[in-house]
PDB file of C-alpha atoms in Angstrom:
ATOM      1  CA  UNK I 165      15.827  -6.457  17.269  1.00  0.00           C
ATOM      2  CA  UNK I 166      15.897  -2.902  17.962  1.00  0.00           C
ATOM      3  CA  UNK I 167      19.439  -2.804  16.546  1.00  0.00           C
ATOM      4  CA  UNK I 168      18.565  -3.772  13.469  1.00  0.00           C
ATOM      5  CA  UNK I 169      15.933  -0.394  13.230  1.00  0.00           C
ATOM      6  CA  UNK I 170      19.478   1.568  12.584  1.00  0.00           C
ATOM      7  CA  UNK I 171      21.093  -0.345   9.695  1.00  0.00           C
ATOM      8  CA  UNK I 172      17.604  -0.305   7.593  1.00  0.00           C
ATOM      9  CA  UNK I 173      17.856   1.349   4.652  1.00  0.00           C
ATOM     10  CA  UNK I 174      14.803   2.895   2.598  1.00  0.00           C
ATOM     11  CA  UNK I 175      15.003   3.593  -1.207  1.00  0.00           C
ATOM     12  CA  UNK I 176      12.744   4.066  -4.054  1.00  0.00           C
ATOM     13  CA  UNK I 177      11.235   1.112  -5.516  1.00  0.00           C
ATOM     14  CA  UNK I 178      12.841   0.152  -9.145  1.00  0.00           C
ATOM     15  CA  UNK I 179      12.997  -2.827 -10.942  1.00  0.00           C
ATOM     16  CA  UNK I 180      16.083  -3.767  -9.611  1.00  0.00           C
ATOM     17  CA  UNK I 181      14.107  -4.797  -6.492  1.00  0.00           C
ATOM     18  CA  UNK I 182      10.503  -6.373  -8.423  1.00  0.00           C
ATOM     19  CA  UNK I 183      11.449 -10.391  -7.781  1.00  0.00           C
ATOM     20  CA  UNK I 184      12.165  -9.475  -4.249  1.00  0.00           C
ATOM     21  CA  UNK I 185       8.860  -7.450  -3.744  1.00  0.00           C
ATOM     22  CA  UNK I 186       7.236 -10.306  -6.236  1.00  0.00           C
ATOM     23  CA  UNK I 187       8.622 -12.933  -3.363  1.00  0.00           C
ATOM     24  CA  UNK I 188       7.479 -11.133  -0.084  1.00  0.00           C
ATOM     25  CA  UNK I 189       4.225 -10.089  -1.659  1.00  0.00           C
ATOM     26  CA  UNK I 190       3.244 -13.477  -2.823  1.00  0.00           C
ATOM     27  CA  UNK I 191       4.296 -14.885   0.589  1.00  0.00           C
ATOM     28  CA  UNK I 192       2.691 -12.392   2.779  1.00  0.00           C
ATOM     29  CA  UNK I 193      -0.811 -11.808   0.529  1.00  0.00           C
ATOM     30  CA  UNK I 194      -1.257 -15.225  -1.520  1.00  0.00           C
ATOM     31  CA  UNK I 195       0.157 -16.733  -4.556  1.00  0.00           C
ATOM     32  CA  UNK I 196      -0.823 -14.732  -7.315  1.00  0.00           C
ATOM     33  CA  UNK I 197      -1.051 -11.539  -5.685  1.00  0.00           C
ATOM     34  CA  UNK I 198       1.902 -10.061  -8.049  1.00  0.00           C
ATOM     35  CA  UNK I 199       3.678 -10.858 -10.737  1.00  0.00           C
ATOM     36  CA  UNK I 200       6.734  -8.889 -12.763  1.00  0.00           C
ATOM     37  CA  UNK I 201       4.354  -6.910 -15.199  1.00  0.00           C
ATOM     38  CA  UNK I 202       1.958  -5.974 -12.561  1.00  0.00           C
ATOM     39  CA  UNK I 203       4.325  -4.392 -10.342  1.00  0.00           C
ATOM     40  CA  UNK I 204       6.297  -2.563 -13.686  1.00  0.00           C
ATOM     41  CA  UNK I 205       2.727  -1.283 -13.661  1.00  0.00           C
ATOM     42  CA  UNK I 206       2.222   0.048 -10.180  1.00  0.00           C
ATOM     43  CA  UNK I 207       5.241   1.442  -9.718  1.00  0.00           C
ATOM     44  CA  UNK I 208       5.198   4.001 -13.224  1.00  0.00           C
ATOM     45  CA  UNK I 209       1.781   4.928 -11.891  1.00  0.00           C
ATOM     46  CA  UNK I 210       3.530   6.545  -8.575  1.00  0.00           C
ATOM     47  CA  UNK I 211       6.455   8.449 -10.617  1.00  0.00           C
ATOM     48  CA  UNK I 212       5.752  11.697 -12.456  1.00  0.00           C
ATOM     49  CA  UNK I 213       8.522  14.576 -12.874  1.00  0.00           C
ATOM     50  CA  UNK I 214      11.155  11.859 -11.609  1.00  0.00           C
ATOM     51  CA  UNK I 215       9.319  11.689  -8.061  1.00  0.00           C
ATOM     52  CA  UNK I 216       9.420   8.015  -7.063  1.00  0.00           C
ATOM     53  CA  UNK I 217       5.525   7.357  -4.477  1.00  0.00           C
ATOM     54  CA  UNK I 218       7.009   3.999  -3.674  1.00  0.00           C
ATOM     55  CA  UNK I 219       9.374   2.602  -1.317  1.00  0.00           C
ATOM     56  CA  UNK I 220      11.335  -0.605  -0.350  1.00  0.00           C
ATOM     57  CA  UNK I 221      12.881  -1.231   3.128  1.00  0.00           C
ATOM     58  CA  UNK I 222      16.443  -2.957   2.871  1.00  0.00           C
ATOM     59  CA  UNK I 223      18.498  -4.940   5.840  1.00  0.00           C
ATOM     60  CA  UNK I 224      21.987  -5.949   4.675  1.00  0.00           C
ATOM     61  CA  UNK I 225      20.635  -5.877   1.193  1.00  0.00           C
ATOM     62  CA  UNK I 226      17.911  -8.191   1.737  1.00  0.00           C
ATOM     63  CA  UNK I 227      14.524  -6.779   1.074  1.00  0.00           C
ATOM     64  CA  UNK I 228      12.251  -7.098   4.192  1.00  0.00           C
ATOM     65  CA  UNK I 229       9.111  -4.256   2.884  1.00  0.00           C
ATOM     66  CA  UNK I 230       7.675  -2.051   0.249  1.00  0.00           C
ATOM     67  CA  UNK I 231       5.101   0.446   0.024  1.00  0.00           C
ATOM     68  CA  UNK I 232       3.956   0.811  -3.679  1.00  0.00           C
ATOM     69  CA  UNK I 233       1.936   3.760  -4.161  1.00  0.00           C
ATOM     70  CA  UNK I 234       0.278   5.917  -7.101  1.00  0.00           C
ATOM     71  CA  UNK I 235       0.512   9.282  -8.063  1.00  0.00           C
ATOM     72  CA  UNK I 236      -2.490  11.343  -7.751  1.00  0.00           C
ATOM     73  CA  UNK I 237      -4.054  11.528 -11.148  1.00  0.00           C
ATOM     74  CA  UNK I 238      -2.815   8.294 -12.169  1.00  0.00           C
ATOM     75  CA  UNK I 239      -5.305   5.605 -10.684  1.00  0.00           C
ATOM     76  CA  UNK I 240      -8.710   4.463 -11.732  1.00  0.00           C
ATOM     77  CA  UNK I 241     -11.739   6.074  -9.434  1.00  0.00           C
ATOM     78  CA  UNK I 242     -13.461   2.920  -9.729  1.00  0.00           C
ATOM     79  CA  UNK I 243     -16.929   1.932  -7.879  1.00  0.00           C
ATOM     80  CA  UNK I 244     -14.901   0.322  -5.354  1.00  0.00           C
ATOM     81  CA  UNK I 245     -14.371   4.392  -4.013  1.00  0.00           C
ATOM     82  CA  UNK I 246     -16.029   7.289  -2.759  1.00  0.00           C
ATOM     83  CA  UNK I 247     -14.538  10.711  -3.869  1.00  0.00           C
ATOM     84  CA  UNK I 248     -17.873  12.218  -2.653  1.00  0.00           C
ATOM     85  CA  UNK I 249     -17.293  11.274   1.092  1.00  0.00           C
ATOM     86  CA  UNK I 250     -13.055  12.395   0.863  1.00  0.00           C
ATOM     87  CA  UNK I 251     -13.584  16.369   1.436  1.00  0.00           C
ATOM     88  CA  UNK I 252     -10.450  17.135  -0.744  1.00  0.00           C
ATOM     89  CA  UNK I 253     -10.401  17.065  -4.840  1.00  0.00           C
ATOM     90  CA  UNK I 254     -10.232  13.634  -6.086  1.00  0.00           C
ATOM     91  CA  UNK I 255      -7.361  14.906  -8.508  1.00  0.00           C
ATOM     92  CA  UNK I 256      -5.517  16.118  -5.526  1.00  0.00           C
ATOM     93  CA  UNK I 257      -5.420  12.309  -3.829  1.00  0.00           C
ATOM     94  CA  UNK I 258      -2.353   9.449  -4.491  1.00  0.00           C
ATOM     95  CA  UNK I 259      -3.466   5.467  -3.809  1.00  0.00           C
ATOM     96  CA  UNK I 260      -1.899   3.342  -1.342  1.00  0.00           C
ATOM     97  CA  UNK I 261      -1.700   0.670  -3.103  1.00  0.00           C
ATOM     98  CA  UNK I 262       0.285  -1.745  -0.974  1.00  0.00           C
ATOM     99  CA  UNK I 263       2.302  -1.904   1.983  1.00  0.00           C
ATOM    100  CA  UNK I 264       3.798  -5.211   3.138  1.00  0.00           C
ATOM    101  CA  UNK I 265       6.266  -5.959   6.013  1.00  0.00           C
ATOM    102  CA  UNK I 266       8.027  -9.409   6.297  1.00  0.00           C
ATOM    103  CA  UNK I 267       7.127 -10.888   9.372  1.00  0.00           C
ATOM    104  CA  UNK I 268      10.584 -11.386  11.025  1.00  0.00           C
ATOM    105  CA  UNK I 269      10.484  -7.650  10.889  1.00  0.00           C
ATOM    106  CA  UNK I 270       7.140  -6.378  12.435  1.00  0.00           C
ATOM    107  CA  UNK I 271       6.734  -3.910  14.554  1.00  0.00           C
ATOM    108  CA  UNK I 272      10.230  -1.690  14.402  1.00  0.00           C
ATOM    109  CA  UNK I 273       8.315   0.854  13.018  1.00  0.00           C
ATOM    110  CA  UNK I 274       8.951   0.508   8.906  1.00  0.00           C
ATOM    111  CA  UNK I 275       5.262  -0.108   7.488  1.00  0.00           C
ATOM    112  CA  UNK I 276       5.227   3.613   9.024  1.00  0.00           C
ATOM    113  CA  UNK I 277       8.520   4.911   7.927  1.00  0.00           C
ATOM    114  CA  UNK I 278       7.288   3.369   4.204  1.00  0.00           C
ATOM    115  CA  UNK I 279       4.627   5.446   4.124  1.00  0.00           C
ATOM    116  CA  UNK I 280       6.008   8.538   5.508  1.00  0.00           C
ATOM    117  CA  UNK I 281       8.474   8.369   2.685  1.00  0.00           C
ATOM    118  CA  UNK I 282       5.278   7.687   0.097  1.00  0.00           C
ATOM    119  CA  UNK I 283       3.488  10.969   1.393  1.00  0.00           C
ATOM    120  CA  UNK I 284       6.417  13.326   1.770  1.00  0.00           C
ATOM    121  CA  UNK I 285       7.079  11.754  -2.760  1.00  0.00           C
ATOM    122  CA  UNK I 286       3.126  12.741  -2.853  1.00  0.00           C
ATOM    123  CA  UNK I 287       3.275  15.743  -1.434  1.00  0.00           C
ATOM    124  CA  UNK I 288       6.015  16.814  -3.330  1.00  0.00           C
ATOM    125  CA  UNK I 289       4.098  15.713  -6.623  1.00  0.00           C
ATOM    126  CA  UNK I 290       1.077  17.920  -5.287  1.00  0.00           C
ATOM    127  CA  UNK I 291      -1.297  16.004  -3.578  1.00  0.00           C
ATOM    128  CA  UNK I 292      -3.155  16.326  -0.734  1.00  0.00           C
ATOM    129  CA  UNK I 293      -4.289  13.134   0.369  1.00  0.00           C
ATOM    130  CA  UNK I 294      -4.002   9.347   0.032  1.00  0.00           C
ATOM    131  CA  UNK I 295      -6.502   6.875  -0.060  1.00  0.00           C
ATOM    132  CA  UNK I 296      -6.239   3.424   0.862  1.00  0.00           C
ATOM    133  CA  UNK I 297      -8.237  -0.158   0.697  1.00  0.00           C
ATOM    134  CA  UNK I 298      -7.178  -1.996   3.633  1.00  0.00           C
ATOM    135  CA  UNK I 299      -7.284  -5.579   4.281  1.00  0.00           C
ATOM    136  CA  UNK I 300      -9.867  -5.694   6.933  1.00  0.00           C
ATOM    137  CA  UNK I 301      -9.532  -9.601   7.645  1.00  0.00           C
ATOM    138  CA  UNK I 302      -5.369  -9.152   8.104  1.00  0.00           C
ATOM    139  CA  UNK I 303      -4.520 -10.923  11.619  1.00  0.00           C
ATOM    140  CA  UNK I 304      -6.155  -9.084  14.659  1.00  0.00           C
ATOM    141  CA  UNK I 305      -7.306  -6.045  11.806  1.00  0.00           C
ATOM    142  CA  UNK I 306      -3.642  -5.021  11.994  1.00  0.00           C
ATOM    143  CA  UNK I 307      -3.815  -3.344   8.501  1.00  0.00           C
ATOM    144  CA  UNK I 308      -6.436  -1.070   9.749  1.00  0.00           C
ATOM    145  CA  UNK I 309      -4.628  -0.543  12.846  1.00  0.00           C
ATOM    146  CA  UNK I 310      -1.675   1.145  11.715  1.00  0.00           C
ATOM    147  CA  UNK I 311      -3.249   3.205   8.895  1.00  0.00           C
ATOM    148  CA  UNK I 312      -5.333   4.742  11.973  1.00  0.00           C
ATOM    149  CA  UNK I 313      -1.923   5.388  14.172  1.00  0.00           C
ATOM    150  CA  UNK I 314      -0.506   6.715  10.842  1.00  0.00           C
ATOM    151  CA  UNK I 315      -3.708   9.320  10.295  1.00  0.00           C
ATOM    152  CA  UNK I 316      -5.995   7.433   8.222  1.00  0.00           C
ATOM    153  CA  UNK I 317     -10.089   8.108   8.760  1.00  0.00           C
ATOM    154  CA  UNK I 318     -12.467   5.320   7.403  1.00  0.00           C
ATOM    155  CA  UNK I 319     -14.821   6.665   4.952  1.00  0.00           C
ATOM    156  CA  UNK I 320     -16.528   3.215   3.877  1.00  0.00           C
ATOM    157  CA  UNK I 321     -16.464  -0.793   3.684  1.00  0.00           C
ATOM    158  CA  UNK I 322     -16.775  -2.573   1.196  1.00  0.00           C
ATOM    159  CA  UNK I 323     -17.869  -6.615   1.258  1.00  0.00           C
ATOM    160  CA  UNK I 324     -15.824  -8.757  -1.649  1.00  0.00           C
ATOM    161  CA  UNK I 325     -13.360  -6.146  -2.647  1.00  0.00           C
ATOM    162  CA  UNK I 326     -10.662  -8.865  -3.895  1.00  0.00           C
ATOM    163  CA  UNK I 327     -13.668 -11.275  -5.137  1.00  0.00           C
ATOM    164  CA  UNK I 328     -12.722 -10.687  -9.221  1.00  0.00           C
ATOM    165  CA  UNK I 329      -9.250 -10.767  -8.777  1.00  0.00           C
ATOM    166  CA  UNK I 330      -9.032 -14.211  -6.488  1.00  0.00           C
ATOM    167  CA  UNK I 331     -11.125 -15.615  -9.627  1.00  0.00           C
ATOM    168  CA  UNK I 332      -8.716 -14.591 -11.768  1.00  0.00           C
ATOM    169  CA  UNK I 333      -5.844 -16.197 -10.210  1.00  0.00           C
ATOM    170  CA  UNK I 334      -5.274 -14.641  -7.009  1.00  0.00           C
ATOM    171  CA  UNK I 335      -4.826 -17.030  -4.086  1.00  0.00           C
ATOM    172  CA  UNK I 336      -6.184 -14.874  -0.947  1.00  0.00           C
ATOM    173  CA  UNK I 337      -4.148 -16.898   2.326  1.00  0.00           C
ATOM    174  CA  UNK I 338      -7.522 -16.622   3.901  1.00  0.00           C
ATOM    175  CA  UNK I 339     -10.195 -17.703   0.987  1.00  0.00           C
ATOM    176  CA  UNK I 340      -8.792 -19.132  -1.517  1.00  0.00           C
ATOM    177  CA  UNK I 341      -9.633 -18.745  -4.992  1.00  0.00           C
ATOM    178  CA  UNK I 342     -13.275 -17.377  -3.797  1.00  0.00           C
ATOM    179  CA  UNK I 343     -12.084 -14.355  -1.253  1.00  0.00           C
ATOM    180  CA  UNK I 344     -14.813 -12.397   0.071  1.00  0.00           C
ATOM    181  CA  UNK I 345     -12.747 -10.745   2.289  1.00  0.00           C
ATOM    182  CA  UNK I 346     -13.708  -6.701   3.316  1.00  0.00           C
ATOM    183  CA  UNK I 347     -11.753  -3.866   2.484  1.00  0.00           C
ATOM    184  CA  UNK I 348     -11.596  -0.259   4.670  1.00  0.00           C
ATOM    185  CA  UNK I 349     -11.583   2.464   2.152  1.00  0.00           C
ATOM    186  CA  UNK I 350      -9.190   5.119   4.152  1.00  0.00           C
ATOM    187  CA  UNK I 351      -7.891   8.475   3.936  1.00  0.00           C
ATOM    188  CA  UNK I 352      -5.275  10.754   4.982  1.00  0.00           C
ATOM    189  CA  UNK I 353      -5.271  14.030   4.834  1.00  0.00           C
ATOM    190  CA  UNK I 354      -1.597  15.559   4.684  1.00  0.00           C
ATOM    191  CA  UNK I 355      -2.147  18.558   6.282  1.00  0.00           C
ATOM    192  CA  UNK I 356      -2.596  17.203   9.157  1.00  0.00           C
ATOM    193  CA  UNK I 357      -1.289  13.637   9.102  1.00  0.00           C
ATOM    194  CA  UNK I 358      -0.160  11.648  12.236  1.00  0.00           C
ATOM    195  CA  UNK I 359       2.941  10.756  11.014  1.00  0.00           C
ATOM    196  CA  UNK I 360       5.634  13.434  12.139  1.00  0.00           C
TER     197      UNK I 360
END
């Protein structure tokens, strides 16, 4: 398997790539998760000045990740965050809004090389942070895991973060149409990120 680490590619995420991401995403988070107008919609909010946030991971053509990510400035500061408790200016800060690995693939090291690629876009955009809502039920907390090795500080939990959205269609793999699954609200800072 550790062959394989050399011959994956990593681009920016266009629509050439959306039923591929539409396919893993659905398979890995629960049918319903994403859809082809959804993720048209994520991925303008992470480019601004022709600086692409978000990131697929290719072997032999075949999509095995993404990392979809918005731009500072162009998210929603809903109740579901905490700019208060992020100690940088909330128009300084991108969203992490997804980062999904194929199984098979695990563990060679691209969920991190995904978002490497999403904060060096970021960075170059001008922010100076990323927050993140991490799936605190993933197998073993796994999500939460490797946003820690990558940097990330916890700033807050939140109880029934997809609740609204598996009511609206979203199948969560765990709940069902009636998630109350528990999201970590992360950041990273960039100047002095874990990642290098």
């Amino acid at each position: 398997m550790t062959n394989q680490k050399n011959t994956i590619r990593y681009v920016p995420l266009t629509s050439a790539y959306f039923s591929q991401v539409i396919t893993l995403a659905n398979q890995v988070h629960g049918e319903g998760y994403l859809d082809n107008d959804k993720l048209g919609q994520w991925t303008n909010k992470g480019i601004v000045k022709t600086i692409n946030c978000s990131f697929v991971a290719l072997l032999d053509n075949k999509l095995i990740g993404f990392r979809s990510t918005y731009s500072a400035n162009q998210w929603p500061i809903d109740h579901w965050c905490s700019p208060t408790l992020w100690q940088v200016d909330r128009q300084k800060c991108c969203y992490f809004k997804c980062n999904t690995v194929d199984e098979k693939h695990r563990g060679l090291g691209i969920g991190k090389q995904l978002l490497q690629l999403a904060i060096e876009a970021a960075k170059q955009q001008g922010a100076l942070a990323g927050i993140s809502h991490l799936w605190q039920q993933s197998p073993n907390n796994s999500a939460v895991s490797y946003f820690t090795k990558c940097g990330g500080k916890l700033i807050k939990s939140h109880p029934d973060r997809w609740h609204e959205e598996s009511k609206q269609g979203y199948q969560c793999i765990l709940c069902g149409h009636d998630c109350h699954c528990d999201a970590a609200e992360m950041i990273i800072h960039f100047d002095n990120d874990l990642l290098e």
